Coordinates of C-alpha atoms in Angstrom, one line a residue:
Chain A
M190 CA 18.4 4.0 -2.7
P191 CA 19.1 1.8 0.4
D192 CA 22.5 -0.2 0.8
S193 CA 20.5 -3.4 1.3
D194 CA 22.2 -6.7 1.2
T195 CA 22.2 -6.7 -2.6
L196 CA 23.9 -9.4 -4.6
A197 CA 26.8 -8.8 -7.3
F198 CA 26.0 -10.3 -10.8
E199 CA 28.0 -13.2 -10.4
D200 CA 26.0 -14.3 -6.9
R201 CA 22.6 -13.4 -8.5
P202 CA 20.0 -16.0 -7.6
T203 CA 18.1 -17.7 -10.5
N204 CA 15.0 -15.4 -10.0
S205 CA 17.0 -12.4 -11.4
V206 CA 16.1 -10.9 -14.8
G207 CA 19.8 -11.0 -15.6
L208 CA 21.5 -8.8 -18.0
V209 CA 19.5 -5.7 -19.3
T210 CA 20.1 -3.1 -21.8
P211 CA 18.3 0.2 -21.8
N212 CA 16.5 1.6 -24.7
V213 CA 15.8 5.3 -25.7
A214 CA 12.5 6.6 -27.2
K215 CA 12.5 9.9 -29.0
F216 CA 9.7 12.0 -28.9
D217 CA 9.4 15.1 -31.5
T218 CA 5.7 16.1 -30.6
P219 CA 6.1 19.2 -28.2
L220 CA 4.9 18.4 -24.7
P221 CA 3.1 21.3 -22.9
L222 CA 3.9 21.2 -19.4
A223 CA 1.9 22.2 -16.3
C224 CA 4.4 25.4 -15.7
G225 CA 3.0 26.7 -19.2
K226 CA 6.3 26.0 -21.0
V227 CA 6.7 23.7 -23.8
L228 CA 9.0 20.9 -24.2
P229 CA 9.8 20.7 -28.0
E230 CA 11.3 17.4 -28.3
Y231 CA 12.4 14.9 -25.7
E232 CA 13.9 11.5 -24.9
L233 CA 13.0 8.8 -22.2
I234 CA 15.3 6.1 -21.5
Y235 CA 13.8 2.9 -20.1
E236 CA 14.2 -0.8 -19.6
T237 CA 11.9 -3.8 -20.1
Y238 CA 11.9 -7.2 -18.5
G239 CA 9.8 -10.1 -19.6
T240 CA 7.9 -10.5 -23.0
L241 CA 4.9 -8.5 -24.2
N242 CA 2.3 -11.0 -25.2
A243 CA 0.5 -10.8 -28.6
E244 CA -2.4 -9.0 -27.2
R245 CA -0.2 -6.4 -25.4
S246 CA -2.2 -6.9 -22.2
N247 CA 0.5 -7.9 -19.9
A248 CA 2.5 -4.7 -19.5
I249 CA 3.4 -3.1 -16.1
L250 CA 4.4 0.5 -15.7
I251 CA 7.0 1.0 -12.9
C252 CA 7.0 4.6 -11.6
H253 CA 10.2 5.7 -9.7
A254 CA 11.0 7.7 -6.7
L255 CA 12.9 10.8 -5.9
S256 CA 16.2 9.5 -6.9
G257 CA 15.3 6.5 -8.7
H258 CA 15.7 5.8 -12.3
H259 CA 14.9 3.4 -15.3
H260 CA 17.3 0.6 -13.8
A261 CA 14.8 -1.3 -11.7
A262 CA 15.9 -4.7 -11.9
G263 CA 18.7 -7.0 -13.5
Y264 CA 22.3 -6.1 -14.2
H265 CA 23.7 -4.1 -16.9
S266 CA 27.1 -5.8 -17.1
Q267 CA 28.7 -8.9 -15.6
E268 CA 30.8 -6.6 -13.4
D269 CA 27.8 -4.8 -11.7
R270 CA 28.1 -5.0 -8.0
K271 CA 24.5 -4.7 -7.3
P272 CA 21.1 -5.1 -9.2
G273 CA 18.5 -2.5 -10.2
W274 CA 16.8 -0.7 -7.5
W275 CA 13.6 -2.9 -7.1
D276 CA 15.2 -6.1 -7.9
A277 CA 13.6 -7.6 -4.8
H278 CA 10.0 -7.4 -6.3
I279 CA 10.8 -7.8 -10.0
G280 CA 11.8 -11.1 -11.7
P281 CA 10.7 -14.6 -12.3
G282 CA 8.5 -15.6 -9.6
K283 CA 8.8 -12.5 -7.8
A284 CA 5.7 -10.3 -6.8
I285 CA 6.0 -8.5 -10.1
D286 CA 6.5 -12.0 -12.0
T287 CA 8.4 -11.5 -15.3
N288 CA 7.2 -14.9 -16.4
R289 CA 3.8 -13.5 -17.1
F290 CA 4.2 -9.7 -17.1
F291 CA 6.2 -7.4 -19.4
V292 CA 7.5 -4.6 -17.2
V293 CA 8.6 -1.2 -18.6
S294 CA 10.5 1.3 -16.2
L295 CA 11.7 4.5 -17.4
N296 CA 13.7 7.3 -16.0
N297 CA 11.4 10.3 -15.9
L298 CA 11.7 13.8 -17.7
G299 CA 14.0 15.9 -15.8
G300 CA 15.9 12.9 -14.4
C301 CA 19.6 12.8 -14.9
H302 CA 20.1 9.0 -15.7
G303 CA 19.5 9.4 -19.7
S304 CA 16.0 10.7 -19.9
T305 CA 15.8 14.4 -21.3
G306 CA 16.7 16.7 -18.2
P307 CA 19.0 19.5 -16.9
V308 CA 22.1 17.8 -18.2
S309 CA 20.7 17.4 -21.7
H310 CA 21.4 19.5 -24.5
N311 CA 19.0 22.4 -25.1
P312 CA 18.3 22.8 -28.8
D313 CA 17.2 26.4 -28.5
T314 CA 20.4 27.8 -27.0
G315 CA 22.9 25.0 -28.0
R316 CA 24.1 24.6 -24.4
Q317 CA 23.0 22.6 -21.4
W318 CA 19.7 23.1 -20.2
G319 CA 20.9 23.6 -16.6
P320 CA 18.6 25.5 -14.6
D321 CA 16.5 26.5 -17.7
F322 CA 15.0 23.2 -17.9
P323 CA 11.4 23.6 -17.3
M324 CA 9.9 22.6 -13.9
V325 CA 8.1 19.1 -14.4
T326 CA 5.0 17.9 -12.4
V327 CA 3.7 14.5 -11.6
S328 CA 1.0 15.1 -14.3
D329 CA 3.7 16.0 -16.9
W330 CA 5.7 12.8 -16.0
V331 CA 2.4 10.8 -16.6
A332 CA 1.6 12.6 -19.9
S333 CA 5.2 11.7 -21.1
Q334 CA 4.7 8.1 -20.0
A335 CA 1.4 7.8 -21.8
R336 CA 3.1 8.7 -24.9
L337 CA 5.9 6.1 -24.2
A338 CA 3.0 3.6 -24.0
D339 CA 1.6 4.7 -27.3
Q340 CA 5.1 4.1 -28.9
L341 CA 5.4 0.7 -27.2
G342 CA 1.8 0.1 -28.6
I343 CA 0.5 -0.6 -25.1
E344 CA -3.1 0.9 -24.9
R345 CA -3.7 -0.2 -21.3
W346 CA -1.3 -1.2 -18.6
A347 CA -2.2 -4.3 -16.7
A348 CA -1.0 -2.4 -13.8
A349 CA 0.8 0.9 -12.9
V350 CA 3.1 0.5 -9.8
G351 CA 5.2 2.8 -7.7
G352 CA 6.6 3.5 -4.5
S353 CA 6.7 7.0 -2.8
L354 CA 6.9 9.6 -5.6
G355 CA 6.2 6.7 -7.8
G356 CA 3.0 6.0 -6.0
M357 CA 1.9 9.5 -6.7
Q358 CA 2.5 9.0 -10.5
V359 CA 0.3 5.8 -10.2
L360 CA -2.5 7.7 -8.7
E361 CA -2.3 10.4 -11.5
W362 CA -2.6 7.7 -14.0
T363 CA -5.8 6.5 -12.4
M364 CA -7.3 9.8 -12.7
T365 CA -6.0 11.2 -15.8
Y366 CA -6.2 7.7 -17.9
P367 CA -8.5 5.8 -16.1
D368 CA -9.2 3.7 -19.2
R369 CA -5.7 3.0 -19.7
V370 CA -4.7 1.4 -16.2
S371 CA -6.2 -2.0 -15.3
N372 CA -4.6 -2.3 -11.5
A373 CA -2.8 0.4 -9.5
V374 CA -0.3 -0.4 -6.8
V375 CA 0.4 2.7 -4.6
I376 CA 3.3 1.9 -2.1
A377 CA 4.7 4.2 0.8
A378 CA 3.0 7.0 -0.8
T379 CA 0.7 10.0 0.3
P380 CA -2.0 11.9 -1.6
R381 CA -0.2 15.2 -0.9
L382 CA 3.0 16.2 1.0
S383 CA 2.8 17.5 4.8
A384 CA 4.2 21.0 5.6
Q385 CA 6.9 18.9 7.4
N386 CA 7.7 17.0 4.2
I387 CA 7.9 20.2 2.5
A388 CA 10.0 21.6 5.2
F389 CA 12.5 18.7 4.6
N390 CA 12.6 19.3 0.9
E391 CA 13.1 22.9 1.6
V392 CA 16.3 22.4 3.6
A393 CA 17.6 20.1 0.9
R394 CA 17.2 22.7 -1.8
Q395 CA 18.6 25.4 0.3
A396 CA 21.6 23.0 1.0
I397 CA 22.0 22.9 -2.7
R398 CA 21.4 26.5 -3.6
S399 CA 23.7 27.9 -1.2
D400 CA 26.6 25.9 -2.2
P401 CA 29.0 28.3 -3.7
D402 CA 29.7 26.0 -6.4
F403 CA 25.9 26.1 -7.4
F404 CA 26.3 29.1 -9.8
D405 CA 22.7 29.4 -10.0
G406 CA 22.3 26.0 -11.5
W407 CA 25.1 26.8 -14.3
Y408 CA 27.7 24.7 -12.3
A409 CA 28.6 22.5 -15.3
E410 CA 29.7 25.8 -17.5
H411 CA 32.0 26.3 -14.4
D412 CA 33.4 22.8 -14.4
T413 CA 32.3 21.9 -11.0
V414 CA 29.4 20.3 -9.0
P415 CA 27.8 21.7 -6.1
K416 CA 28.8 18.5 -4.2
R417 CA 28.6 19.9 -0.7
G418 CA 25.0 20.9 -1.2
L419 CA 23.9 17.9 -2.7
K420 CA 25.7 15.7 0.1
L421 CA 23.8 17.9 2.6
A422 CA 20.5 17.4 0.9
R423 CA 21.0 13.7 0.9
M424 CA 22.0 13.3 4.3
V425 CA 18.7 15.3 5.5
G426 CA 16.7 13.2 2.8
H427 CA 18.4 10.0 4.0
I428 CA 17.5 10.6 7.8
T429 CA 13.8 10.9 6.7
Y430 CA 14.1 7.6 4.7
L431 CA 15.1 5.5 7.8
S432 CA 13.2 4.9 11.1
E433 CA 14.7 5.9 14.4
D434 CA 14.5 2.1 15.2
A435 CA 16.5 1.0 12.0
M436 CA 19.2 3.8 12.7
G437 CA 19.3 2.8 16.4
S438 CA 19.8 -0.8 15.6
K439 CA 22.2 -0.2 12.6
F440 CA 24.6 2.5 14.4
G441 CA 23.5 2.9 18.0
R442 CA 25.9 5.4 19.7
D443 CA 28.9 3.3 18.3
L444 CA 31.8 5.2 17.8
R445 CA 34.5 4.7 15.1
S446 CA 37.3 4.4 17.7
N447 CA 37.1 3.9 21.3
D448 CA 37.6 7.3 22.5
L449 CA 36.0 10.5 22.1
N450 CA 38.2 13.0 20.5
F451 CA 36.4 16.2 21.3
G452 CA 36.4 17.4 17.7
F453 CA 34.2 17.7 14.7
G454 CA 35.5 14.9 12.6
V455 CA 33.7 11.8 12.1
E456 CA 33.2 10.0 15.5
F457 CA 29.8 8.3 15.7
Q458 CA 29.1 5.4 13.1
V459 CA 25.9 7.2 12.1
E460 CA 28.0 10.2 11.0
S461 CA 30.2 7.9 8.9
Y462 CA 27.3 6.5 7.2
L463 CA 25.6 9.6 6.4
R464 CA 28.6 11.3 5.0
Y465 CA 29.2 8.1 2.9
Q466 CA 25.7 8.1 1.6
G467 CA 25.8 12.0 1.1
D468 CA 29.4 11.7 -0.9
T469 CA 28.3 8.8 -2.9
F470 CA 25.3 10.6 -4.0
S471 CA 26.9 14.0 -4.7
T472 CA 28.9 12.5 -7.5
A473 CA 26.0 10.5 -8.9
F474 CA 23.1 12.7 -9.1
D475 CA 22.7 16.0 -10.6
A476 CA 21.7 18.9 -8.5
N477 CA 19.1 20.5 -11.0
T478 CA 17.4 17.2 -11.3
Y479 CA 17.2 16.9 -7.4
L480 CA 15.7 20.4 -7.2
L481 CA 13.0 19.6 -9.8
M482 CA 12.2 16.2 -8.2
T483 CA 11.7 17.7 -4.7
K484 CA 9.4 20.6 -6.3
A485 CA 7.3 17.8 -8.2
L486 CA 6.7 16.2 -5.0
D487 CA 5.8 19.5 -3.2
Y488 CA 3.3 20.4 -5.8
F489 CA 1.5 17.2 -6.0
D490 CA -2.0 17.5 -4.6
P491 CA -5.0 16.2 -6.6
A492 CA -7.5 17.3 -4.1
S493 CA -6.5 20.7 -4.6
T494 CA -8.5 21.1 -7.8
Q495 CA -11.7 19.5 -6.0
G496 CA -11.9 22.1 -2.9
G497 CA -9.6 19.7 -0.9
D498 CA -11.8 16.6 -1.6
L499 CA -9.7 13.8 -2.5
A500 CA -12.6 11.3 -3.0
N501 CA -13.9 13.8 -5.6
A502 CA -10.6 13.9 -7.3
L503 CA -10.4 10.1 -7.5
A504 CA -13.9 9.9 -8.8
P505 CA -12.7 9.2 -12.4
A506 CA -10.5 6.3 -11.3
Q507 CA -11.8 2.8 -12.3
C508 CA -9.3 0.2 -11.4
P509 CA -8.7 -1.8 -8.5
F510 CA -6.2 -0.2 -6.1
L511 CA -3.8 -1.9 -3.5
I512 CA -2.3 0.3 -1.0
V513 CA 0.6 -0.4 0.9
S514 CA 2.1 1.4 4.0
F515 CA 4.9 0.7 6.3
T516 CA 4.6 0.9 10.4
T517 CA 8.0 2.8 10.7
D518 CA 7.8 4.9 7.8
W519 CA 7.7 8.7 9.2
R520 CA 8.3 10.3 5.8
F521 CA 4.8 9.2 4.5
P522 CA 3.3 7.2 7.5
P523 CA 0.6 4.9 7.4
P524 CA -2.1 7.5 8.2
R525 CA -1.3 9.3 4.8
S526 CA -1.9 6.0 2.9
R527 CA -5.0 5.5 5.1
E528 CA -6.3 9.0 3.9
L529 CA -6.0 7.6 0.3
V530 CA -7.8 4.5 1.4
D531 CA -10.5 6.4 3.0
A532 CA -11.0 8.6 0.3
L533 CA -11.0 5.7 -2.1
T534 CA -13.8 4.0 -0.1
R535 CA -15.8 7.1 0.2
A536 CA -15.6 7.2 -3.7
G537 CA -16.9 3.6 -3.7
K538 CA -13.6 2.3 -5.5
P539 CA -12.2 -1.1 -5.3
V540 CA -9.3 -0.8 -2.7
S541 CA -7.3 -3.0 -0.6
Y542 CA -4.6 -1.8 2.1
A543 CA -2.0 -3.5 4.1
N544 CA 0.1 -1.8 6.8
I545 CA 3.4 -3.8 6.8
D546 CA 5.3 -4.3 9.9
S547 CA 8.9 -3.4 9.0
P548 CA 11.6 -1.6 11.0
H549 CA 12.9 0.0 7.9
G550 CA 11.2 3.1 7.7
H551 CA 10.2 4.6 4.3
D552 CA 13.0 2.7 2.6
A553 CA 11.1 -0.6 3.5
F554 CA 9.2 -0.3 0.3
L555 CA 12.3 -1.0 -1.6
L556 CA 13.2 -4.3 0.7
P557 CA 12.3 -7.8 0.8
E558 CA 9.7 -8.7 3.3
P559 CA 7.5 -11.8 3.4
R560 CA 4.2 -10.2 4.4
Y561 CA 4.8 -7.4 2.0
E562 CA 6.0 -9.9 -1.0
A563 CA 2.8 -12.1 -0.2
V564 CA 0.1 -9.3 -0.6
F565 CA 1.8 -7.7 -3.3
G566 CA 2.3 -11.0 -5.2
A567 CA -1.5 -12.0 -4.4
F568 CA -2.6 -8.7 -5.9
M569 CA -0.5 -9.1 -9.2
N570 CA -1.6 -13.0 -9.3
R571 CA -5.1 -11.7 -9.2
A572 CA -4.5 -9.1 -11.8
A573 CA -3.1 -11.8 -14.0
R574 CA -6.0 -14.0 -13.5
E575 CA -8.8 -11.3 -14.1
L576 CA -6.7 -10.6 -17.3
N577 CA -6.4 -14.2 -18.5
L578 CA -2.5 -13.9 -18.5
A579 CA -1.4 -17.7 -18.5
H580 CA 0.7 -18.9 -15.6
P581 CA 3.9 -20.3 -16.7
D582 CA 3.8 -22.9 -14.3
A583 CA 0.4 -24.0 -15.1
E584 CA -1.0 -25.7 -18.3
E585 CA -4.5 -23.9 -17.7
T586 CA -5.6 -21.3 -15.4
P587 CA -8.3 -22.4 -13.3
Chain B
M273 CA -18.5 -24.7 1.9
M274 CA -19.0 -21.6 4.2
R275 CA -19.3 -21.6 7.8
A276 CA -22.7 -22.2 9.0
D277 CA -23.2 -18.7 10.5
L278 CA -22.0 -17.2 7.2
E279 CA -24.4 -19.3 5.2
L280 CA -27.4 -17.9 7.2
I281 CA -25.9 -14.4 7.0
Y282 CA -25.5 -14.8 3.2
D283 CA -29.2 -15.1 3.0
W284 CA -29.8 -12.1 4.9
V285 CA -28.0 -9.7 2.8
P286 CA -30.2 -8.2 0.1
E287 CA -29.0 -8.3 -3.7
G288 CA -26.8 -5.5 -4.7
A289 CA -26.3 -4.2 -1.1
H290 CA -23.2 -2.1 -0.4
V291 CA -21.9 -3.8 2.9
L292 CA -19.0 -3.5 5.5
D293 CA -17.8 -6.8 7.0
L294 CA -16.0 -6.2 10.1
A295 CA -13.4 -9.0 10.7
C296 CA -14.0 -10.6 7.2
G297 CA -11.4 -13.1 7.7
D298 CA -10.2 -14.6 4.3
G299 CA -13.2 -13.1 2.3
V300 CA -15.2 -16.1 1.5
L301 CA -18.4 -14.3 2.5
L302 CA -17.9 -11.2 0.5
E303 CA -16.5 -13.0 -2.4
A304 CA -19.9 -15.3 -2.5
L305 CA -21.9 -12.2 -2.1
A306 CA -20.2 -10.5 -4.8
Q307 CA -20.4 -13.3 -7.1
H308 CA -24.0 -14.3 -6.7
K309 CA -25.7 -11.4 -5.3
G310 CA -23.8 -8.4 -6.7
V311 CA -23.1 -7.1 -3.4
T312 CA -20.4 -4.6 -3.1
G313 CA -18.3 -3.1 -0.3
Y314 CA -15.2 -3.8 1.9
G315 CA -14.0 -6.1 4.6
L316 CA -12.0 -5.0 7.6
E317 CA -9.2 -7.2 8.9
I318 CA -6.3 -7.2 11.0
D319 CA -5.1 -11.0 10.5
H320 CA -2.3 -11.0 7.9
D321 CA -3.2 -14.3 6.3
G322 CA -6.7 -13.2 6.3
I323 CA -5.6 -10.0 4.3
T324 CA -3.5 -11.7 1.9
G325 CA -6.6 -14.3 1.3
C326 CA -8.7 -11.5 0.3
V327 CA -6.5 -9.7 -1.7
A328 CA -5.7 -13.2 -3.6
R329 CA -9.6 -13.6 -4.0
G330 CA -10.1 -10.1 -5.2
V331 CA -12.2 -9.2 -2.2
N332 CA -11.6 -5.4 -1.1
V333 CA -9.9 -5.6 2.2
I334 CA -8.7 -2.7 4.6
E335 CA -6.4 -3.2 7.3
H336 CA -8.0 -2.0 10.1
N337 CA -8.4 -2.6 14.0
L338 CA -12.0 -2.7 15.2
D339 CA -11.1 -1.3 18.4
D340 CA -10.2 2.0 16.7
G341 CA -13.9 2.5 16.1
L342 CA -15.5 3.1 12.3
G343 CA -14.6 6.6 12.5
S344 CA -13.3 6.8 8.7
F345 CA -16.6 5.6 7.6
C346 CA -19.3 8.2 7.3
D347 CA -23.0 7.9 8.4
N348 CA -25.3 6.0 6.4
S349 CA -22.7 5.0 4.0
Y350 CA -23.6 1.3 3.9
D351 CA -26.8 -0.5 3.6
Q352 CA -25.5 -3.2 6.2
V353 CA -22.7 -3.8 8.5
I354 CA -21.6 -7.5 9.4
M355 CA -19.5 -8.6 12.1
T356 CA -19.1 -12.1 12.5
Q357 CA -17.2 -13.7 15.6
A358 CA -15.8 -10.7 16.5
L359 CA -18.1 -8.9 19.3
Q360 CA -16.6 -10.9 22.0
A361 CA -12.9 -9.7 21.2
L362 CA -13.5 -6.0 21.1
R363 CA -12.8 -3.8 24.2
R364 CA -16.0 -1.9 23.9
P365 CA -18.7 -4.3 22.0
D366 CA -21.4 -1.6 23.1
K367 CA -19.9 1.2 21.3
M368 CA -19.3 -0.9 18.3
L369 CA -22.7 -1.6 18.0
D370 CA -23.4 2.2 18.1
E371 CA -20.8 2.7 15.3
M372 CA -22.5 -0.2 13.2
L373 CA -25.9 1.2 13.5
R374 CA -24.2 5.0 12.7
V375 CA -22.6 3.6 9.4
A376 CA -25.6 1.6 8.3
E377 CA -29.5 1.3 9.3
E378 CA -29.0 -2.6 9.9
G379 CA -26.3 -4.7 11.5
I380 CA -25.8 -8.5 11.5
I381 CA -23.9 -9.8 14.3
T382 CA -22.8 -13.3 15.2
F383 CA -21.0 -14.2 18.5
P384 CA -20.2 -17.5 20.7
N385 CA -23.1 -18.1 23.2
F386 CA -21.4 -18.5 26.5
A387 CA -24.6 -20.1 27.9
Y388 CA -24.6 -22.9 25.7
W389 CA -25.4 -26.0 27.5
R390 CA -21.8 -27.7 26.8
H391 CA -20.3 -24.3 28.1
R392 CA -22.7 -24.6 31.2
I393 CA -21.5 -28.0 32.0
H394 CA -17.6 -26.9 31.8
L395 CA -18.3 -24.2 34.2
G396 CA -21.1 -25.3 36.1
L397 CA -20.4 -28.9 36.7
R398 CA -16.7 -29.3 36.1
G399 CA -15.7 -26.0 37.3
Y400 CA -13.6 -25.2 34.4
M401 CA -13.8 -22.2 31.9
P402 CA -15.4 -23.6 28.8
V403 CA -13.5 -24.9 25.7
S404 CA -15.4 -25.8 22.7
K405 CA -15.5 -25.6 19.0
S406 CA -16.9 -22.1 19.3
L407 CA -14.5 -21.1 22.1
P408 CA -11.4 -22.9 21.2
H409 CA -9.0 -20.9 23.4
A410 CA -7.5 -21.5 26.9
W411 CA -8.8 -18.9 29.6
Y412 CA -5.1 -17.3 29.6
D413 CA -4.6 -16.8 25.9
T414 CA -8.2 -16.4 24.4
P415 CA -8.7 -13.0 22.6
N416 CA -12.5 -13.3 23.6
I417 CA -12.7 -10.9 26.2
H418 CA -16.3 -9.8 26.2
L419 CA -18.3 -13.1 26.5
S420 CA -22.0 -13.0 26.3
T421 CA -25.4 -14.8 25.8
F422 CA -28.4 -14.6 23.7
N423 CA -30.0 -12.9 26.7
D424 CA -27.2 -10.6 27.4
F425 CA -27.3 -9.4 24.0
E426 CA -31.0 -8.9 23.7
H427 CA -30.9 -6.9 27.0
L428 CA -28.1 -4.6 25.5
C429 CA -30.3 -4.0 22.2
R430 CA -33.4 -3.2 24.5
E431 CA -31.2 -0.8 26.4
K432 CA -29.8 0.8 23.2
G433 CA -33.3 0.9 21.8
M434 CA -32.4 -1.3 19.0
V435 CA -34.9 -3.5 17.0
I436 CA -34.0 -7.2 16.7
V437 CA -35.2 -8.2 13.4
D438 CA -34.0 -11.6 13.1
R439 CA -32.4 -14.2 15.5
A440 CA -30.9 -17.4 14.5
V441 CA -28.7 -20.1 16.1
G442 CA -25.9 -21.9 14.7
V443 CA -24.8 -25.3 16.3
G444 CA -21.7 -26.7 15.1
D445 CA -21.6 -27.1 11.3
H446 CA -25.5 -27.2 11.0
R447 CA -28.1 -24.6 11.5
G448 CA -30.0 -25.0 14.9
H449 CA -31.7 -28.1 15.8
W450 CA -35.6 -27.4 16.9
T451 CA -34.5 -27.6 20.4
S452 CA -31.8 -24.6 19.8
R453 CA -34.8 -22.7 18.1
L454 CA -37.0 -23.1 21.0
W455 CA -34.5 -22.5 23.8
P456 CA -31.4 -20.8 21.9
N457 CA -29.8 -19.3 25.2
L458 CA -29.4 -22.9 26.2
F459 CA -28.9 -25.0 23.0
G460 CA -27.7 -22.4 20.7
E461 CA -23.8 -22.7 20.2
I462 CA -23.6 -19.5 18.0
A463 CA -25.8 -16.4 18.3
I464 CA -26.9 -14.8 15.0
F465 CA -28.7 -11.3 15.2
R466 CA -30.0 -8.8 12.7
V467 CA -30.5 -5.8 14.3
R468 CA -31.9 -2.2 13.1
R469 CA -32.0 1.3 14.8
R470 CA -35.3 2.3 15.7

């Protein structure tokens, strides 16, 4: 997540969802996975914001990206220094307006923030799952999310919304459960990774797997963490999340001290920043989870089952789509979103597309930006209107 | 209340047609066509407020610069392609006409008629570049880089072997007065054409 200018709890604005407490949903029906294995039982940690209406028609599903989790908005405690990762867009009066919508945000299977994943206990062996945790895919996640919806009594999402890898889950929802999604918002995503995307992921994986502390994924049993590998993986990843311009304007060629010291310590500000990002991440994220999530990204390719025809793959989809990209995003650049838009128009699906000017690269999807908020908010408001969800500020909807 | 040229176009679009609206603005035409005539399709726009307006109305809109062509749309994938008040702002209006009639069999085009009598007075008598309701910009900041007239457009259609199915004029907020129907190139402020490939 970016180090945006986010506010601590005591400085929170009035349009914050405030203090939130995660819930855990338990599932004991085995979940068959794309890899052929079966997850006998599992838990999903999730948060909700807003109130589910009597008709259960106002629920929004938030799908998270590579390093995301269930904590999308609000604060866990009064001591929190920053809110959830998508607080810019979820809250009263924001694009996803919690005055009218009930928001569900979960941590995906294989995650390391409370849902069943590599750091969880494996009931078959009595030890941590570790590297034995089965490979999960976007379609597995969506299947598990559908079961969460069942448990919450939500038959149909008012919208499924996600950025980056989250956007891929939204796409999967529209193809697998078309009658369970009324609207789809796919932001800064792509219908499939490019060779370059996969290459970056592979560098990240190699960084982790070649760390002597990795122990083939059994690092927990050696009481260690492959911190150096995770740090490198995050540094490489982070470069792809920012634009050249954003990096240039933030750091330029600024030095930490006035003189060159002709060594390999930290000299340029950008080095210091990347090391800091990497260090923070390496203690907060699980290496096995990172490996799994990058593979889920690599494997996602709905067109592959249709001889490469994305429009055919999207044929089952029924809902209106909003596709958003950002001009300086070079991880999943605008042409990737446009590819998706063109497939949707070829398939005759309702779709709108906005390419937002932003200097922030891929990370722009997480940040506030007036035009992004306007078009996102307009789509969500129209969705609310069509679902006859009352606007809190209006006596009646026109 | 729709712009006069849009009202006329509204009548020219058949029930249930699949259309592409180039430079669709805030989507009023597509919204009316969808609501009352069961028309489906997409608007293309680059103006940010226009795009947000379409999304708010529930009109499908795709951010797209028309100067990039219509390469992402397949041959004969639409019944009609509509382009209102954008021809004159394109880098190559002639190529766009080809593109429109590649994607659909029929196109509807509107543009400000540079030979309108008020424009002629501006230029011919007063010696200034025309500024009017249909050409509101000064010469130095106008997006209109390829101004033309009824006669010019008809000439181009003939050269391209396109068939002019319908021709109409718009003057201000009303449909053309009888004088403009008789002498469109002089009295028509806005040119409205419906063309087909031969």
